PDB file of C-alpha atoms in Angstrom:
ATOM      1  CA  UNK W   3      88.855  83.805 105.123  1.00  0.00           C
ATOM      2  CA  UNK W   4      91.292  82.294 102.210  1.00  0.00           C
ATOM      3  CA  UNK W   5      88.727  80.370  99.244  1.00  0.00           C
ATOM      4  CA  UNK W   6      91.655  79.268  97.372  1.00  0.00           C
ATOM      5  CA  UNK W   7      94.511  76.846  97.955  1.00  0.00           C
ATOM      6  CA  UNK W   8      98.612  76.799  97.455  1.00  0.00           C
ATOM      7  CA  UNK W   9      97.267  73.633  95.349  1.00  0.00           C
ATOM      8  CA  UNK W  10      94.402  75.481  93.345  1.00  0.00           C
ATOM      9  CA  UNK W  11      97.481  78.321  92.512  1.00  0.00           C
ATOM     10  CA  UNK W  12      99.566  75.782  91.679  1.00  0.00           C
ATOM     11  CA  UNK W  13      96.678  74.981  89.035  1.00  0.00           C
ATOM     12  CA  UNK W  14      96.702  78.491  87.956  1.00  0.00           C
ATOM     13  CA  UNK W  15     100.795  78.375  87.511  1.00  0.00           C
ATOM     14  CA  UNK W  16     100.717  75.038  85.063  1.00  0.00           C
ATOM     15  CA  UNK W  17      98.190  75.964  82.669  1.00  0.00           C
ATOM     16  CA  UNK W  18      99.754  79.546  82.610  1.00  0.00           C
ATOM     17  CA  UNK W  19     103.357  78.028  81.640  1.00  0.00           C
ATOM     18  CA  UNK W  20     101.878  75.102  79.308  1.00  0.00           C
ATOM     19  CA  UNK W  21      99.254  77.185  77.945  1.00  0.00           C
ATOM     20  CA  UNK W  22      96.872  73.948  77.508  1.00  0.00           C
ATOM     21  CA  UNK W  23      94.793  72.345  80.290  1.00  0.00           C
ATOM     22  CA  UNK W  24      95.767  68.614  79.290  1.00  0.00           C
ATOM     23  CA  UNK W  25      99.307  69.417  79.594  1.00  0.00           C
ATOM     24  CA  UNK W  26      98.840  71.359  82.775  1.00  0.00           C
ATOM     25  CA  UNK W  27      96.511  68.312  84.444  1.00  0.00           C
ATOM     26  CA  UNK W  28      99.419  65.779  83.061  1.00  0.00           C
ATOM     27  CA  UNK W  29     101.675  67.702  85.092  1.00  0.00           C
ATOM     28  CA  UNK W  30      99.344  68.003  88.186  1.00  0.00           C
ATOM     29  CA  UNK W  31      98.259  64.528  87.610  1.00  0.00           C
ATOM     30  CA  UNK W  32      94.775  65.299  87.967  1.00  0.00           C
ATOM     31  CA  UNK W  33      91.821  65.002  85.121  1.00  0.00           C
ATOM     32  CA  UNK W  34      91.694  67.535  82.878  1.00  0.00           C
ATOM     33  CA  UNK W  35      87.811  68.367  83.217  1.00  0.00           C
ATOM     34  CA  UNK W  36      88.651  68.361  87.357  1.00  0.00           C
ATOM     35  CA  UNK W  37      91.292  70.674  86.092  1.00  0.00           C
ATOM     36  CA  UNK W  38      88.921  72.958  84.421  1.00  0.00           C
ATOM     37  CA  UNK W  39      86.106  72.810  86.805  1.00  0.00           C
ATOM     38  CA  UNK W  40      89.050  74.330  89.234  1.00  0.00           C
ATOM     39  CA  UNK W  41      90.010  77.216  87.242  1.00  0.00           C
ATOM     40  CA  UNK W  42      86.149  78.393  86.695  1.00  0.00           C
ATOM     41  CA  UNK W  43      85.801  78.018  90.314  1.00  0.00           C
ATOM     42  CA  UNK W  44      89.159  80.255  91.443  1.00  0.00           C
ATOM     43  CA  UNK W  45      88.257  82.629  88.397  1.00  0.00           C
ATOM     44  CA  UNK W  46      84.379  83.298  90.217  1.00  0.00           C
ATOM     45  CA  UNK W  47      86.597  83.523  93.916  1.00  0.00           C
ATOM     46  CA  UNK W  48      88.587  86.194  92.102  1.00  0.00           C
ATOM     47  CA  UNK W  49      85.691  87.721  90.379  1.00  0.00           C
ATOM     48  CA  UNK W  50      87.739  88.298  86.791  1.00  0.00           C
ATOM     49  CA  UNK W  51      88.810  85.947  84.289  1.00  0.00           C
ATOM     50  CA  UNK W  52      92.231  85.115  83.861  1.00  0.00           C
ATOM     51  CA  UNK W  53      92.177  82.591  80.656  1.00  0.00           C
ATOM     52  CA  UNK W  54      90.772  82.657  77.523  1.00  0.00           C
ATOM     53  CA  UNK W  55      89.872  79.012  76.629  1.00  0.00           C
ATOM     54  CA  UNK W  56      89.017  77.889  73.197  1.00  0.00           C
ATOM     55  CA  UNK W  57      88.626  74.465  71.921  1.00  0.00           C
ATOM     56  CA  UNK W  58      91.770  73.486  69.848  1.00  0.00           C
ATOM     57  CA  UNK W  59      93.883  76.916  70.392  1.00  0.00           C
ATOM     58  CA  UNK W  60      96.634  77.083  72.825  1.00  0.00           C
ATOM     59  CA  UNK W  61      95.126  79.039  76.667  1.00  0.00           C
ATOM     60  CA  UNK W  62      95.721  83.117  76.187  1.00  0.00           C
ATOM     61  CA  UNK W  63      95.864  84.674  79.555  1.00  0.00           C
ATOM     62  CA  UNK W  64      94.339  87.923  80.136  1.00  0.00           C
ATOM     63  CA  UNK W  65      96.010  91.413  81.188  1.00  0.00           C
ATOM     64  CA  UNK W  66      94.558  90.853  84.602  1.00  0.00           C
ATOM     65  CA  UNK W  67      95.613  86.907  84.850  1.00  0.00           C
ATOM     66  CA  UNK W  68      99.203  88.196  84.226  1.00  0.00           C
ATOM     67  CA  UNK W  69      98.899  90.753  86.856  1.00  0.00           C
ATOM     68  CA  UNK W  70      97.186  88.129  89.552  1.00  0.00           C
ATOM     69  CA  UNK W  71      99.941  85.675  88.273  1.00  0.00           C
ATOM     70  CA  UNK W  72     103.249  87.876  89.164  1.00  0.00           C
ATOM     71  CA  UNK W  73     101.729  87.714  92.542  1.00  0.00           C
ATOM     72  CA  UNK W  74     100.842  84.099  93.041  1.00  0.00           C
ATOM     73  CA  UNK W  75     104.158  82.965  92.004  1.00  0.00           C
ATOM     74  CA  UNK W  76     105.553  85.231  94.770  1.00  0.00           C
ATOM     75  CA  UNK W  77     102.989  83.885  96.862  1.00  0.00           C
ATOM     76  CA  UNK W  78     104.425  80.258  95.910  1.00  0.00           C
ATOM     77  CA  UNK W  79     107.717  81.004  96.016  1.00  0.00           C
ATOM     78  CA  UNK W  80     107.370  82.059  99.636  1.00  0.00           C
ATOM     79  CA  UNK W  81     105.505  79.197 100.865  1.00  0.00           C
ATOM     80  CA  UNK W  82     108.438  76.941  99.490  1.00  0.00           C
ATOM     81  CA  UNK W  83     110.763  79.190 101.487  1.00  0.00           C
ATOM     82  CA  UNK W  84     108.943  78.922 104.492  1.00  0.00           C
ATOM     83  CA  UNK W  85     109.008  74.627 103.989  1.00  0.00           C
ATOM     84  CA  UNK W  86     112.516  74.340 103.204  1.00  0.00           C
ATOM     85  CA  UNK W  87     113.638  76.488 106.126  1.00  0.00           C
ATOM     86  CA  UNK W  88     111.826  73.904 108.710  1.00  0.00           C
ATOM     87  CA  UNK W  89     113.760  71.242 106.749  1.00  0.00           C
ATOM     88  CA  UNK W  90     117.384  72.484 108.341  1.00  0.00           C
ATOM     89  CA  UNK W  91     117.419  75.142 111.760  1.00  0.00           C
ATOM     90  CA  UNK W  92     117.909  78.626 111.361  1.00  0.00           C
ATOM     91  CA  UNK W  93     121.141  80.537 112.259  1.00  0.00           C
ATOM     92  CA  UNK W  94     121.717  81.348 115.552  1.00  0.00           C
ATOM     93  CA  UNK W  95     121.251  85.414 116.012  1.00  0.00           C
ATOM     94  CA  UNK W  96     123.867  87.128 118.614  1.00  0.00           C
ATOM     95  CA  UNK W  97     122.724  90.647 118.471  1.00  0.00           C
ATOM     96  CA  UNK W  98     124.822  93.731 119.579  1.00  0.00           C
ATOM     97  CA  UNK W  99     124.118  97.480 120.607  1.00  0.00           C
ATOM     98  CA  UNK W 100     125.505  99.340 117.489  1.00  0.00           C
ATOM     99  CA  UNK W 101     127.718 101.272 119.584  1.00  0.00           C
ATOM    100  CA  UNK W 102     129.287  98.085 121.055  1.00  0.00           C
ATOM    101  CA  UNK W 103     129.187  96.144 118.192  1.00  0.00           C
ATOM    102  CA  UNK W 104     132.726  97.178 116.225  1.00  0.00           C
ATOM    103  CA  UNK W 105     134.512  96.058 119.920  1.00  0.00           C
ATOM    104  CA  UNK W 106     132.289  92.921 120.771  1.00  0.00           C
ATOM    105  CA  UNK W 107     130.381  91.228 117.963  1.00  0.00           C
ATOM    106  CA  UNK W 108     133.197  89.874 115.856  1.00  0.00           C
ATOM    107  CA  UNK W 109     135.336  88.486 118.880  1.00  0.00           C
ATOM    108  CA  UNK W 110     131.852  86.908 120.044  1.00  0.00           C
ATOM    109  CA  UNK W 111     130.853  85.553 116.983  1.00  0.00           C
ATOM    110  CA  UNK W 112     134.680  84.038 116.428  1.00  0.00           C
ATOM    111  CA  UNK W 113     134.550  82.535 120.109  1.00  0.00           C
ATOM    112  CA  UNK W 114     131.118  81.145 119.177  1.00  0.00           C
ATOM    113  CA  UNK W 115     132.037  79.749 115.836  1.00  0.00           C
ATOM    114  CA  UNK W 116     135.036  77.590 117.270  1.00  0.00           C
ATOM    115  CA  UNK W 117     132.974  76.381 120.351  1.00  0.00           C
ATOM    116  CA  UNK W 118     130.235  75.262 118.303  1.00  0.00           C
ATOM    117  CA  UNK W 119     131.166  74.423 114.839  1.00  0.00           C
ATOM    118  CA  UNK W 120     127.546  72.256 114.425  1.00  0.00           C
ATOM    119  CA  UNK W 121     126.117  75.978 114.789  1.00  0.00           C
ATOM    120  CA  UNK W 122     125.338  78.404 112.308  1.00  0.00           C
ATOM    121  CA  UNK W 123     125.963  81.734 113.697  1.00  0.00           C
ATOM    122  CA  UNK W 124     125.337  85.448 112.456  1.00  0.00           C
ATOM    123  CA  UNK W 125     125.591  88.979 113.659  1.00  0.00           C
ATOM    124  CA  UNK W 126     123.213  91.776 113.829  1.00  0.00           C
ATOM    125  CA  UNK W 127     123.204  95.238 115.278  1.00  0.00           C
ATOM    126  CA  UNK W 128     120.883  97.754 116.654  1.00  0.00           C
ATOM    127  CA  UNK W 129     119.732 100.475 118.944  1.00  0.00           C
ATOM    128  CA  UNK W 130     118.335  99.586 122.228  1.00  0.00           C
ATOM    129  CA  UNK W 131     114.457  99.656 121.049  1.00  0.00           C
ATOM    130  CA  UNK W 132     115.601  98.091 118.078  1.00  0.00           C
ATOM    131  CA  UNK W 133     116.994  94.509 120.424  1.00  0.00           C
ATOM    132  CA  UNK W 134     114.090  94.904 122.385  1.00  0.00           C
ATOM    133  CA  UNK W 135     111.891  94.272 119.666  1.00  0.00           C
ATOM    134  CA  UNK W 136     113.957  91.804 117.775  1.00  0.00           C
ATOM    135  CA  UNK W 137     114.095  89.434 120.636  1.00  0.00           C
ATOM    136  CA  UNK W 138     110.557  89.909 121.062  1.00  0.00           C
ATOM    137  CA  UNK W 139     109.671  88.641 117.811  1.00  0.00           C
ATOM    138  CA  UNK W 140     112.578  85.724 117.830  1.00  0.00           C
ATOM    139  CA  UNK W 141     114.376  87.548 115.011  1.00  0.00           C
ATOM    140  CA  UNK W 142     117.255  87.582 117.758  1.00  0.00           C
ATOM    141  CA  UNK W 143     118.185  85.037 119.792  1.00  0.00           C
ATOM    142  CA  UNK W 144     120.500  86.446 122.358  1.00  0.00           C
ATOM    143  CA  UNK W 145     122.032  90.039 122.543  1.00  0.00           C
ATOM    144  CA  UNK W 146     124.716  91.878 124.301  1.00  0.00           C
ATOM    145  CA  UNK W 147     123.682  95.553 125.075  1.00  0.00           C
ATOM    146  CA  UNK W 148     124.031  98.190 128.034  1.00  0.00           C
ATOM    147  CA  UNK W 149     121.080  97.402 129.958  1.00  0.00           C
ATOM    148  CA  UNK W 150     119.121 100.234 129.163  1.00  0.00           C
ATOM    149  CA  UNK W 151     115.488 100.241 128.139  1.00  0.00           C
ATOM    150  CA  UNK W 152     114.905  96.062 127.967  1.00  0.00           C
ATOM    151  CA  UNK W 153     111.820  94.871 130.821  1.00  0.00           C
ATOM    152  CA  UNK W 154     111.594  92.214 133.416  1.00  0.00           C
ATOM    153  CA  UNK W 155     110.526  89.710 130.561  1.00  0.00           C
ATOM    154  CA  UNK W 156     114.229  89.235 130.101  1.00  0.00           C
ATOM    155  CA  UNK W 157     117.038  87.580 131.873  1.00  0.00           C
ATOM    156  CA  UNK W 158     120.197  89.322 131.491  1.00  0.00           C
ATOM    157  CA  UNK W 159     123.804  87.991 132.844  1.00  0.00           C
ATOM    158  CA  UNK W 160     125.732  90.756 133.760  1.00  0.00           C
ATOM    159  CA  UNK W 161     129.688  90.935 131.971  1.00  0.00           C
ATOM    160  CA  UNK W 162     130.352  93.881 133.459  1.00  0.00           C
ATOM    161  CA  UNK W 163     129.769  97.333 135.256  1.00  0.00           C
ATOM    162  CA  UNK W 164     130.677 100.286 133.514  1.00  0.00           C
ATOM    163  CA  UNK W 165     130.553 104.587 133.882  1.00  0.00           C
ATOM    164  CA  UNK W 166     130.193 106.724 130.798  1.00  0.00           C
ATOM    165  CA  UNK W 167     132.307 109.387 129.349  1.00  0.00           C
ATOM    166  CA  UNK W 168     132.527 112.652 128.335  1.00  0.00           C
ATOM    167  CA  UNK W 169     133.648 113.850 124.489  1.00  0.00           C
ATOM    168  CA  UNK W 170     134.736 117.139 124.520  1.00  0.00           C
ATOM    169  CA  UNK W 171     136.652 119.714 122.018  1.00  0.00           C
ATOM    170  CA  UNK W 172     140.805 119.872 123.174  1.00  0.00           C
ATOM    171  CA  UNK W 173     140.286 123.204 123.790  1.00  0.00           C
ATOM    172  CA  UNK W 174     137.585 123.067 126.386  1.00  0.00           C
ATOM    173  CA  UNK W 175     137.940 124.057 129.864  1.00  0.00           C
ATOM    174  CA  UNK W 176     137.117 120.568 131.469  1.00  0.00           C
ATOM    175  CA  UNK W 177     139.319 118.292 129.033  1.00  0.00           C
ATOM    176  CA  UNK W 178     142.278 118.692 131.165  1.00  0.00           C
ATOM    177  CA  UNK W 179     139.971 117.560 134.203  1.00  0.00           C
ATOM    178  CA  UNK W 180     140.861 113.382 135.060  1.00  0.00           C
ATOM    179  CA  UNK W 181     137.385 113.130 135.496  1.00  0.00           C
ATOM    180  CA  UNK W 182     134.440 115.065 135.460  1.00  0.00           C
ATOM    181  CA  UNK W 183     130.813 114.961 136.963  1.00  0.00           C
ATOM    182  CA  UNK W 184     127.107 115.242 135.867  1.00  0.00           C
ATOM    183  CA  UNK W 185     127.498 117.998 137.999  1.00  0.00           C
ATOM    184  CA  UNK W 186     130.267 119.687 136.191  1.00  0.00           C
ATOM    185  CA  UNK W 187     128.344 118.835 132.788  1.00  0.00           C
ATOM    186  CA  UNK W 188     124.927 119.720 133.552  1.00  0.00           C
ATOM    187  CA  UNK W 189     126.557 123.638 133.611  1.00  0.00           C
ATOM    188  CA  UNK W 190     127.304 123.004 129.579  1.00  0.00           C
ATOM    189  CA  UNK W 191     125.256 122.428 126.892  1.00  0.00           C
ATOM    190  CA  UNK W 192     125.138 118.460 125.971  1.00  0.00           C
ATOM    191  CA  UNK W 193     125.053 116.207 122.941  1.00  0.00           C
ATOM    192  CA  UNK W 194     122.008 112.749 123.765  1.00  0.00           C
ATOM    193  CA  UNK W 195     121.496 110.450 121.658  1.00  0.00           C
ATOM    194  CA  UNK W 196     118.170 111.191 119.963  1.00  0.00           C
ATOM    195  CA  UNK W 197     116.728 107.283 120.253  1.00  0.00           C
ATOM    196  CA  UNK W 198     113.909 107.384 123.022  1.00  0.00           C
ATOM    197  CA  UNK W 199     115.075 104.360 125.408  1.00  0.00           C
ATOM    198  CA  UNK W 200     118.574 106.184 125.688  1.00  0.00           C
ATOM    199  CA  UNK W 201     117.639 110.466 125.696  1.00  0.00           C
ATOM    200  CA  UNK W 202     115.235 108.667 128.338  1.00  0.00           C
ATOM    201  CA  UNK W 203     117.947 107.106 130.505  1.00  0.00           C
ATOM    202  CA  UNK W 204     119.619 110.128 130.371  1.00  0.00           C
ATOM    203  CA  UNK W 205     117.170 112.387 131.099  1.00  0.00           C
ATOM    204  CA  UNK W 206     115.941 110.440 134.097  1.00  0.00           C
ATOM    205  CA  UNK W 207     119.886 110.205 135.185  1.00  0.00           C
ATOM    206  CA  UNK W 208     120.326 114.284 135.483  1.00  0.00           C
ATOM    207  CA  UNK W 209     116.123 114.522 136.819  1.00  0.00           C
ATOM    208  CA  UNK W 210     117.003 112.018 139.814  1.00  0.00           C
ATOM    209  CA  UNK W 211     120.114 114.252 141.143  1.00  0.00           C
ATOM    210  CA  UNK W 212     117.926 117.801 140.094  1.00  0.00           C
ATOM    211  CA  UNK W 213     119.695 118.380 137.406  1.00  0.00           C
ATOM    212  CA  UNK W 214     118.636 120.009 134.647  1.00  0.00           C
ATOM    213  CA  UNK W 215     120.675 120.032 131.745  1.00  0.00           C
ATOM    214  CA  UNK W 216     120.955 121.760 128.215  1.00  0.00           C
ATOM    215  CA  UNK W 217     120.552 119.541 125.140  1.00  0.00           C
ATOM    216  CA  UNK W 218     122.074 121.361 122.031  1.00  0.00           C
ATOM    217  CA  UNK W 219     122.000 118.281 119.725  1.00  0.00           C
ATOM    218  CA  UNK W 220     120.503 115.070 119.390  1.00  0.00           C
ATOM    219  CA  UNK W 221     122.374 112.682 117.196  1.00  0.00           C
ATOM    220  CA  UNK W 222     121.908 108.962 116.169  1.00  0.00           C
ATOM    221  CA  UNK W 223     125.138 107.995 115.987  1.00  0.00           C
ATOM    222  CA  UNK W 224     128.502 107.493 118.234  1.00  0.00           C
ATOM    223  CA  UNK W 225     130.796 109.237 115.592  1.00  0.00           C
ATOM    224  CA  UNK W 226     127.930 111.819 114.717  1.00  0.00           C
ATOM    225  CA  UNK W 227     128.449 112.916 118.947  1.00  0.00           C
ATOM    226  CA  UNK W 228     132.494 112.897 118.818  1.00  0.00           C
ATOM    227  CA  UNK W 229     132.728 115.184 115.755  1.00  0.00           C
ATOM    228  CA  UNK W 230     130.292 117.743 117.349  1.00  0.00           C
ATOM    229  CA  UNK W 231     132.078 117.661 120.792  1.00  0.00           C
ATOM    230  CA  UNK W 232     135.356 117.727 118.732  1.00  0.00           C
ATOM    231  CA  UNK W 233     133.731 121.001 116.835  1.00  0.00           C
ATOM    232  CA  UNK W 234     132.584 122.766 120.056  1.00  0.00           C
ATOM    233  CA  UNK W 235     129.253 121.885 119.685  1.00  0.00           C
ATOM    234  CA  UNK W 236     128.465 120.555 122.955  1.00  0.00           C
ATOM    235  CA  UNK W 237     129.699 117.840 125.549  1.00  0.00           C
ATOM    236  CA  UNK W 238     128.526 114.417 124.703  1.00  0.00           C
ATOM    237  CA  UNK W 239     127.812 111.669 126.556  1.00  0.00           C
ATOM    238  CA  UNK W 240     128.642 108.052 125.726  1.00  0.00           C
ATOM    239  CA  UNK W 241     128.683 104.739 127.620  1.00  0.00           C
ATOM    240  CA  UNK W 242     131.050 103.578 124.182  1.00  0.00           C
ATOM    241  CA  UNK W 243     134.460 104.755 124.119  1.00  0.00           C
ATOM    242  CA  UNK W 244     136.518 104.030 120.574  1.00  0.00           C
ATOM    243  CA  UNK W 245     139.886 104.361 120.943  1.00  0.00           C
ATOM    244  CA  UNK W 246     140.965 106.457 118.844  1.00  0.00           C
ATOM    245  CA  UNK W 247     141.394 110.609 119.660  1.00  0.00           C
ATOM    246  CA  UNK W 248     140.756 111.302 115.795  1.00  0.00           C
ATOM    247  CA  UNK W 249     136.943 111.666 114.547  1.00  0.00           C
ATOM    248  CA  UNK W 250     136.295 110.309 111.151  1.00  0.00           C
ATOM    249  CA  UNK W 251     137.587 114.058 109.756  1.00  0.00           C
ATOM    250  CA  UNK W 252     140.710 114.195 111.494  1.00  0.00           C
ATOM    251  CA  UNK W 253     139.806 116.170 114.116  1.00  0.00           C
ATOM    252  CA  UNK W 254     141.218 115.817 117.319  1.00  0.00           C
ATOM    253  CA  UNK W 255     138.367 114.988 120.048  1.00  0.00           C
ATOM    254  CA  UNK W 256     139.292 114.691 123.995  1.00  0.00           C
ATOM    255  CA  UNK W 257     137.761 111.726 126.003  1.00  0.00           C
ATOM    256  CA  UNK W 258     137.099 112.206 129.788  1.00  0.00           C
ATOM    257  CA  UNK W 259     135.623 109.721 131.760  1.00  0.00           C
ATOM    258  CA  UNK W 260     132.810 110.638 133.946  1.00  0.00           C
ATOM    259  CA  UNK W 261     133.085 109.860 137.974  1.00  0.00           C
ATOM    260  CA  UNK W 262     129.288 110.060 139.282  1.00  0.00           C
ATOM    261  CA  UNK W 263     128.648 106.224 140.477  1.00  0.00           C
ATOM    262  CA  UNK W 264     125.200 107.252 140.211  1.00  0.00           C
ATOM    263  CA  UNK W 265     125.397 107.367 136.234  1.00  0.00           C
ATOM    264  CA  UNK W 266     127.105 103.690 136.637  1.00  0.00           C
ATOM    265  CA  UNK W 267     125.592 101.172 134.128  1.00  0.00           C
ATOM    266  CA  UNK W 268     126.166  97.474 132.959  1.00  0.00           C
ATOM    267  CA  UNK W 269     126.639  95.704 130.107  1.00  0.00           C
ATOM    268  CA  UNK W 270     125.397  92.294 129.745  1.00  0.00           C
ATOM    269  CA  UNK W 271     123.902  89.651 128.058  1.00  0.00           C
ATOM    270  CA  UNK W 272     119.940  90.043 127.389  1.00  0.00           C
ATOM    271  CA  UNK W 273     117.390  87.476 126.081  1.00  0.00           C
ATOM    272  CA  UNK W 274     114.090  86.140 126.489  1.00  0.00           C
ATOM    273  CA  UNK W 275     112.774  84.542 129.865  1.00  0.00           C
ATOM    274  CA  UNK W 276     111.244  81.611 127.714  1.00  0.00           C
ATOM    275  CA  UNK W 277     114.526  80.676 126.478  1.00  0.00           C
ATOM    276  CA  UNK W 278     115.737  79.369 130.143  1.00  0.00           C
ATOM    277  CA  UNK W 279     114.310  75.761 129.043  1.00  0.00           C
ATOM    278  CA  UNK W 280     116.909  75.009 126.408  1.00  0.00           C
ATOM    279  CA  UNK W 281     120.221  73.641 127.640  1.00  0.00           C
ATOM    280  CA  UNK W 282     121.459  74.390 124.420  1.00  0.00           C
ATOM    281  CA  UNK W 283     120.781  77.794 124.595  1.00  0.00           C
ATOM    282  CA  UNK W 284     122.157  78.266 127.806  1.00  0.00           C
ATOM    283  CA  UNK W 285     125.639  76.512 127.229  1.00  0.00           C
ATOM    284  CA  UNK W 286     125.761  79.150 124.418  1.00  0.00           C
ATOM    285  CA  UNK W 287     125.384  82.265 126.826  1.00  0.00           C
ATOM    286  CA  UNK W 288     127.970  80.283 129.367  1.00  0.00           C
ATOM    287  CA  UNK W 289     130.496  80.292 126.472  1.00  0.00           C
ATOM    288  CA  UNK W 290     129.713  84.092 125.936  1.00  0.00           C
ATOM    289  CA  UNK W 291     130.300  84.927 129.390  1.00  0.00           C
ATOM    290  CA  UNK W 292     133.273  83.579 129.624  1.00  0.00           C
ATOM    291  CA  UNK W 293     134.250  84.991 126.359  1.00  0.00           C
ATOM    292  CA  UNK W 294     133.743  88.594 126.654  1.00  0.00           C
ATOM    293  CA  UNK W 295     133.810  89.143 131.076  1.00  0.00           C
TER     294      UNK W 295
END
């Protein structure tokens, strides 16, 4: 249970800048023995004394009162943060899957920006448990993700249905392959990513056909999987595909798309069920759709 106000550490704040309790209740516009009668009070909440008051000399504060001060000010500062941002609306958050996010985000975030200019819009990326969570807590308003890992609390319009691929060293036997299978994989050991939701997906993918594949490395990140493949580390497996046939060293990496229409997955557009009731909102994800199907 809280004993003492934003208005009784307000108090605390004047007489600690104005060192004097008539200036301090000037400022407050409150009496000055009302003022005083406050600060004993807060000092016996606290249990320790913060001023040292003596008739005629200027308020001292004490070691602790400048320690308990640093941290009401924060306190203060906060709570006027928290007022002014109900004063105009908060940005609207598209989040993306990091691994989409360098090939969807900015074209999303232009499309948005010109559609609704009376917006404020911003980006923000993250792993599948990481969205979850973030739209969740309302720290993300909409996001655009593989559909891996996110529950039946969300509604999701799908952009688009889409099969992994396989990054492999040049050199390896399957790169000349046009396509290649779980099958074919399973016989080699494979790069996951080493986030829960996706090693999970995974996992379940090569368990449901009785597969059961070799995981030599676990990585967290896209370009972290294409230099080991490109090393002969181990086949990964991606549902992103950059572009390019360099890793970030230079190294040459082969990119073979994977055929099994079991391992097919979508990409689409993923946000809370409670959000249905805002027309707003929903105009938004229209103008997505159309943006990025």
């Amino acid at each position: 249970m809280l004993y003492n106000t934003l208005r009784q550490y307000e108090y605390l704040v004047a007489v600690a800048e104005l060192r004097s309790l008539t200036e301090a209740a000037r400022r407050l516009n409150v009496s000055q023995p009302s003022l005083s009668v406050a600060i004993t009070r807060i000092e016996e909440r606290l249990g320790t004394r913060l001023f040292l008051r003596r008739k005629g000399a200027p308020v001292e504060i004490t070691p602790q009162g400048h320690r308990l001060l640093g941290r009401i000010r924060e306190l203060l500062l906060l709570a006027e943060g928290i007022e002014r941002s109900s004063d105009s609306p908060a940005p609207f958050v598209l989040g993306c899957f990091e691994d989409l996010a360098p090939l969807q985000l900015a074209k999303a975030l232009d499309h948005l920006r010109g559609r609704f200019a009376e917006v404020s819009f911003e980006g923000a990326e993250g792993r599948f448990s990481d969205l979850a969570a973030a739209l969740d807590e309302g720290r993300v308003d909409l996001a655009i993700s593989y559909d891996v890992g996110f529950g039946a609390r969300f509604e999701r319009r799908v952009l688009k249905t889409i099969l992994p691929v396989a990054f492999l060293a040049p050199d390896h036997p399957l790169a000349r392959n046009a396509t290649i299978t779980l099958q074919e994989l399973a016989a080699h050991p494979l790069i996951f990513f080493s986030e829960e939701l996706s090693e999970g997906f995974m996992t379940t993918l090569f368990e449901a056909m009785r597969l059961s594949p070799t995981v030599g490395h676990r990585v967290r990140s896209l370009e972290m999987m294409r230099s080991l493949a490109a090393h002969g580390a181990g086949i990964g497996i991606s549902y992103s595909a950059p572009p390019s046939s360099l890793c970030y060293d230079g190294r040459p990496v082969a990119t073979v798309p994977i055929s099994t229409s079991d391992a097919a997955t979508e990409i689409a557009l993923i946000w809370q069920r409670l959000r249905d009731a805002d027309p707003a909102f929903l105009e938004i994800v229209a103008a997505l759709e159309t943006c990025l199907a």
